[in-house]
Amino acid sequence: MQDIIMYTDGSSRGNPGPGGYGTILMAGQKTKELSHGFRKTTNNRMELMAVIAGLEAMKKTGLNITIYSDSQYVVKAVKEGWLNKWLATNFAKGKKNKDLWVKFYNLSTKHHLKFVWVKGHADNPYNNRCDELATSAADGKNLDIDEGYEMDPERLIL
């Protein structure tokens, strides 16, 4: 079975503010780009959403996927076991983005994932392209609602 390479990036114009993600999927000679924008979100949410979007695009299970991200938040959460602790404590002590981390975790169990941190805004053309996709999506028109962010009970004013 062919290995998949995934590059991801997220962007937020303000934190919170309009945001977007960019994802590049590569398998052999095939390449697919994904991006989407939201009207109010955070950078960390978009970094994680970029990975989720890539995983959701997979049509098969059991794939070997190497994920390149410039987000230490995402990479360290997985590689250093933060996510496992957050799941075990049901995201106690105000850990953010529970909705996306649970979604990521459920998708991640279907594949064999390896995370690699890359320096952002450097000389990696795939990371730079993901940044272009993410910022273009954040700057787009008719942005969607990031319901996990905007409808979070802790953020709603009653």
mmCIF file of C-alpha atoms in Angstrom:
data_model
loop_
_atom_site.group_PDB
_atom_site.id
_atom_site.type_symbol
_atom_site.label_atom_id
_atom_site.label_comp_id
_atom_site.label_asym_id
_atom_site.label_seq_id
_atom_site.Cartn_x
_atom_site.Cartn_y
_atom_site.Cartn_z
ATOM 1 C CA MET A 1 0.000 0.000 0.000
ATOM 2 C CA GLN A 2 1.269 3.443 -0.943
ATOM 3 C CA ASP A 3 2.255 5.900 1.758
ATOM 4 C CA ILE A 4 0.537 9.281 1.969
ATOM 5 C CA ILE A 5 2.346 12.567 2.600
ATOM 6 C CA MET A 6 0.291 15.389 4.104
ATOM 7 C CA TYR A 7 1.348 19.001 4.582
ATOM 8 C CA THR A 8 -0.877 21.279 6.651
ATOM 9 C CA ASP A 9 -1.127 24.870 7.815
ATOM 10 C CA GLY A 10 -3.672 27.079 9.519
ATOM 11 C CA SER A 11 -4.101 30.820 9.601
ATOM 12 C CA SER A 12 -6.109 33.339 11.562
ATOM 13 C CA ARG A 13 -6.354 37.058 10.825
ATOM 14 C CA GLY A 14 -6.502 38.086 14.454
ATOM 15 C CA ASN A 15 -6.782 35.492 17.162
ATOM 16 C CA PRO A 16 -9.737 35.145 17.108
ATOM 17 C CA GLY A 17 -10.607 36.411 13.682
ATOM 18 C CA PRO A 18 -11.291 35.172 10.173
ATOM 19 C CA GLY A 19 -9.291 32.013 9.588
ATOM 20 C CA GLY A 20 -8.573 29.242 7.159
ATOM 21 C CA TYR A 21 -6.612 26.090 6.605
ATOM 22 C CA GLY A 22 -4.597 24.631 3.767
ATOM 23 C CA THR A 23 -3.747 20.967 3.226
ATOM 24 C CA ILE A 24 -1.748 19.202 0.529
ATOM 25 C CA LEU A 25 -2.115 15.451 0.090
ATOM 26 C CA MET A 26 0.400 13.494 -1.961
ATOM 27 C CA ALA A 27 0.378 9.857 -3.014
ATOM 28 C CA GLY A 28 2.917 8.937 -5.658
ATOM 29 C CA GLN A 29 2.360 11.309 -8.583
ATOM 30 C CA LYS A 30 -1.077 12.431 -7.344
ATOM 31 C CA THR A 31 -1.488 15.691 -5.440
ATOM 32 C CA LYS A 32 -4.647 17.208 -3.978
ATOM 33 C CA GLU A 33 -5.039 20.614 -2.319
ATOM 34 C CA LEU A 34 -7.736 21.416 0.249
ATOM 35 C CA SER A 35 -8.633 24.711 1.882
ATOM 36 C CA HIS A 36 -11.554 26.336 3.635
ATOM 37 C CA GLY A 37 -12.257 29.574 5.500
ATOM 38 C CA PHE A 38 -14.228 30.505 8.613
ATOM 39 C CA ARG A 39 -15.497 33.893 9.759
ATOM 40 C CA LYS A 40 -14.297 33.692 13.398
ATOM 41 C CA THR A 41 -11.839 31.150 14.733
ATOM 42 C CA THR A 42 -8.318 30.791 16.103
ATOM 43 C CA ASN A 43 -4.969 29.866 14.626
ATOM 44 C CA ASN A 44 -4.698 26.669 16.686
ATOM 45 C CA ARG A 45 -8.146 25.540 15.552
ATOM 46 C CA MET A 46 -7.183 26.055 11.917
ATOM 47 C CA GLU A 47 -3.871 24.213 12.362
ATOM 48 C CA LEU A 48 -5.797 21.234 13.715
ATOM 49 C CA MET A 49 -8.617 21.562 11.172
ATOM 50 C CA ALA A 50 -6.057 21.293 8.365
ATOM 51 C CA VAL A 51 -5.032 17.850 9.646
ATOM 52 C CA ILE A 52 -8.654 16.785 10.145
ATOM 53 C CA ALA A 53 -9.586 17.841 6.597
ATOM 54 C CA GLY A 54 -6.733 15.769 5.211
ATOM 55 C CA LEU A 55 -7.754 12.720 7.226
ATOM 56 C CA GLU A 56 -11.402 13.123 6.237
ATOM 57 C CA ALA A 57 -10.351 13.063 2.574
ATOM 58 C CA MET A 58 -8.939 9.542 2.919
ATOM 59 C CA LYS A 59 -11.113 6.978 1.172
ATOM 60 C CA LYS A 60 -9.303 3.950 2.650
ATOM 61 C CA THR A 61 -8.316 2.979 6.179
ATOM 62 C CA GLY A 62 -5.063 1.597 7.514
ATOM 63 C CA LEU A 63 -2.920 4.050 5.551
ATOM 64 C CA ASN A 64 0.595 5.104 6.509
ATOM 65 C CA ILE A 65 0.385 8.891 6.620
ATOM 66 C CA THR A 66 3.256 11.255 7.379
ATOM 67 C CA ILE A 67 1.927 14.651 8.420
ATOM 68 C CA TYR A 68 4.163 17.704 8.153
ATOM 69 C CA SER A 69 3.023 20.689 10.210
ATOM 70 C CA ASP A 70 4.584 23.909 11.436
ATOM 71 C CA SER A 71 2.271 23.847 14.464
ATOM 72 C CA GLN A 72 4.067 22.837 17.639
ATOM 73 C CA TYR A 73 0.622 22.774 19.289
ATOM 74 C CA VAL A 74 -0.533 19.981 16.973
ATOM 75 C CA VAL A 75 2.731 18.056 16.680
ATOM 76 C CA LYS A 76 3.585 18.096 20.381
ATOM 77 C CA ALA A 77 0.025 17.267 21.433
ATOM 78 C CA VAL A 78 0.326 13.990 19.554
ATOM 79 C CA LYS A 79 4.033 13.138 19.823
ATOM 80 C CA GLU A 80 4.446 14.098 23.484
ATOM 81 C CA GLY A 81 1.195 12.505 24.636
ATOM 82 C CA TRP A 82 -0.649 15.662 25.610
ATOM 83 C CA LEU A 83 -3.733 14.516 23.706
ATOM 84 C CA ASN A 84 -3.870 11.218 25.599
ATOM 85 C CA LYS A 85 -3.809 13.129 28.909
ATOM 86 C CA TRP A 86 -6.491 15.535 27.710
ATOM 87 C CA LEU A 87 -8.714 12.641 26.649
ATOM 88 C CA ALA A 88 -8.146 10.782 29.943
ATOM 89 C CA THR A 89 -9.165 13.873 31.950
ATOM 90 C CA ASN A 90 -11.985 14.909 29.580
ATOM 91 C CA PHE A 91 -10.085 18.109 28.808
ATOM 92 C CA ALA A 92 -10.074 19.249 32.428
ATOM 93 C CA LYS A 93 -8.640 22.584 33.499
ATOM 94 C CA GLY A 94 -9.986 24.447 30.477
ATOM 95 C CA LYS A 95 -8.087 22.659 27.705
ATOM 96 C CA LYS A 96 -9.351 24.160 24.458
ATOM 97 C CA ASN A 97 -10.597 22.752 21.175
ATOM 98 C CA LYS A 98 -12.073 19.574 22.631
ATOM 99 C CA ASP A 99 -14.458 19.215 19.678
ATOM 100 C CA LEU A 100 -11.621 19.159 17.154
ATOM 101 C CA TRP A 101 -9.274 17.005 19.223
ATOM 102 C CA VAL A 102 -11.980 14.357 19.672
ATOM 103 C CA LYS A 103 -12.696 14.445 15.939
ATOM 104 C CA PHE A 104 -8.978 14.163 15.170
ATOM 105 C CA TYR A 105 -8.549 11.280 17.604
ATOM 106 C CA ASN A 106 -11.428 9.311 16.080
ATOM 107 C CA LEU A 107 -9.997 9.798 12.574
ATOM 108 C CA SER A 108 -6.449 9.014 13.713
ATOM 109 C CA THR A 109 -7.394 5.540 14.952
ATOM 110 C CA LYS A 110 -8.134 4.517 11.356
ATOM 111 C CA HIS A 111 -4.566 5.062 10.134
ATOM 112 C CA HIS A 112 -0.892 4.865 11.069
ATOM 113 C CA LEU A 113 0.199 8.463 11.581
ATOM 114 C CA LYS A 114 3.635 9.987 11.899
ATOM 115 C CA PHE A 115 3.984 13.691 12.692
ATOM 116 C CA VAL A 116 6.954 15.791 11.625
ATOM 117 C CA TRP A 117 7.417 19.411 12.657
ATOM 118 C CA VAL A 118 8.681 21.784 9.961
ATOM 119 C CA LYS A 119 9.730 25.390 10.372
ATOM 120 C CA GLY A 120 7.013 27.702 9.092
ATOM 121 C CA HIS A 121 7.618 30.465 6.554
ATOM 122 C CA ALA A 122 10.967 28.944 5.625
ATOM 123 C CA ASP A 123 12.249 27.148 2.546
ATOM 124 C CA ASN A 124 9.761 24.267 2.392
ATOM 125 C CA PRO A 125 7.661 24.800 -0.760
ATOM 126 C CA TYR A 126 4.810 22.551 0.424
ATOM 127 C CA ASN A 127 4.528 24.299 3.784
ATOM 128 C CA ASN A 128 4.640 27.660 2.001
ATOM 129 C CA ARG A 129 1.895 26.547 -0.395
ATOM 130 C CA CYS A 130 -0.261 25.431 2.557
ATOM 131 C CA ASP A 131 0.247 28.882 4.083
ATOM 132 C CA GLU A 132 -0.933 30.467 0.818
ATOM 133 C CA LEU A 133 -4.011 28.214 0.787
ATOM 134 C CA ALA A 134 -4.793 28.979 4.435
ATOM 135 C CA THR A 135 -4.387 32.747 4.199
ATOM 136 C CA SER A 136 -6.366 32.909 0.937
ATOM 137 C CA ALA A 137 -9.163 30.944 2.583
ATOM 138 C CA ALA A 138 -9.110 33.280 5.609
ATOM 139 C CA ASP A 139 -9.296 36.307 3.299
ATOM 140 C CA GLY A 140 -12.147 34.837 1.244
ATOM 141 C CA LYS A 141 -15.779 35.891 1.023
ATOM 142 C CA ASN A 142 -18.797 34.043 2.451
ATOM 143 C CA LEU A 143 -16.798 32.396 5.209
ATOM 144 C CA ASP A 144 -18.431 29.529 7.097
ATOM 145 C CA ILE A 145 -19.187 29.479 10.808
ATOM 146 C CA ASP A 146 -16.735 27.558 12.965
ATOM 147 C CA GLU A 147 -19.522 26.243 15.170
ATOM 148 C CA GLY A 148 -17.136 24.625 17.630
ATOM 149 C CA TYR A 149 -15.671 28.049 18.301
ATOM 150 C CA GLU A 150 -18.620 30.403 17.934
ATOM 151 C CA MET A 151 -21.141 28.159 19.678
ATOM 152 C CA ASP A 152 -18.853 27.213 22.565
ATOM 153 C CA PRO A 153 -20.922 27.817 25.744
ATOM 154 C CA GLU A 154 -17.910 29.420 27.425
ATOM 155 C CA ARG A 155 -17.860 32.119 24.727
ATOM 156 C CA LEU A 156 -21.595 32.767 24.463
ATOM 157 C CA ILE A 157 -22.962 35.779 26.292
ATOM 158 C CA LEU A 158 -26.379 35.071 27.758
#
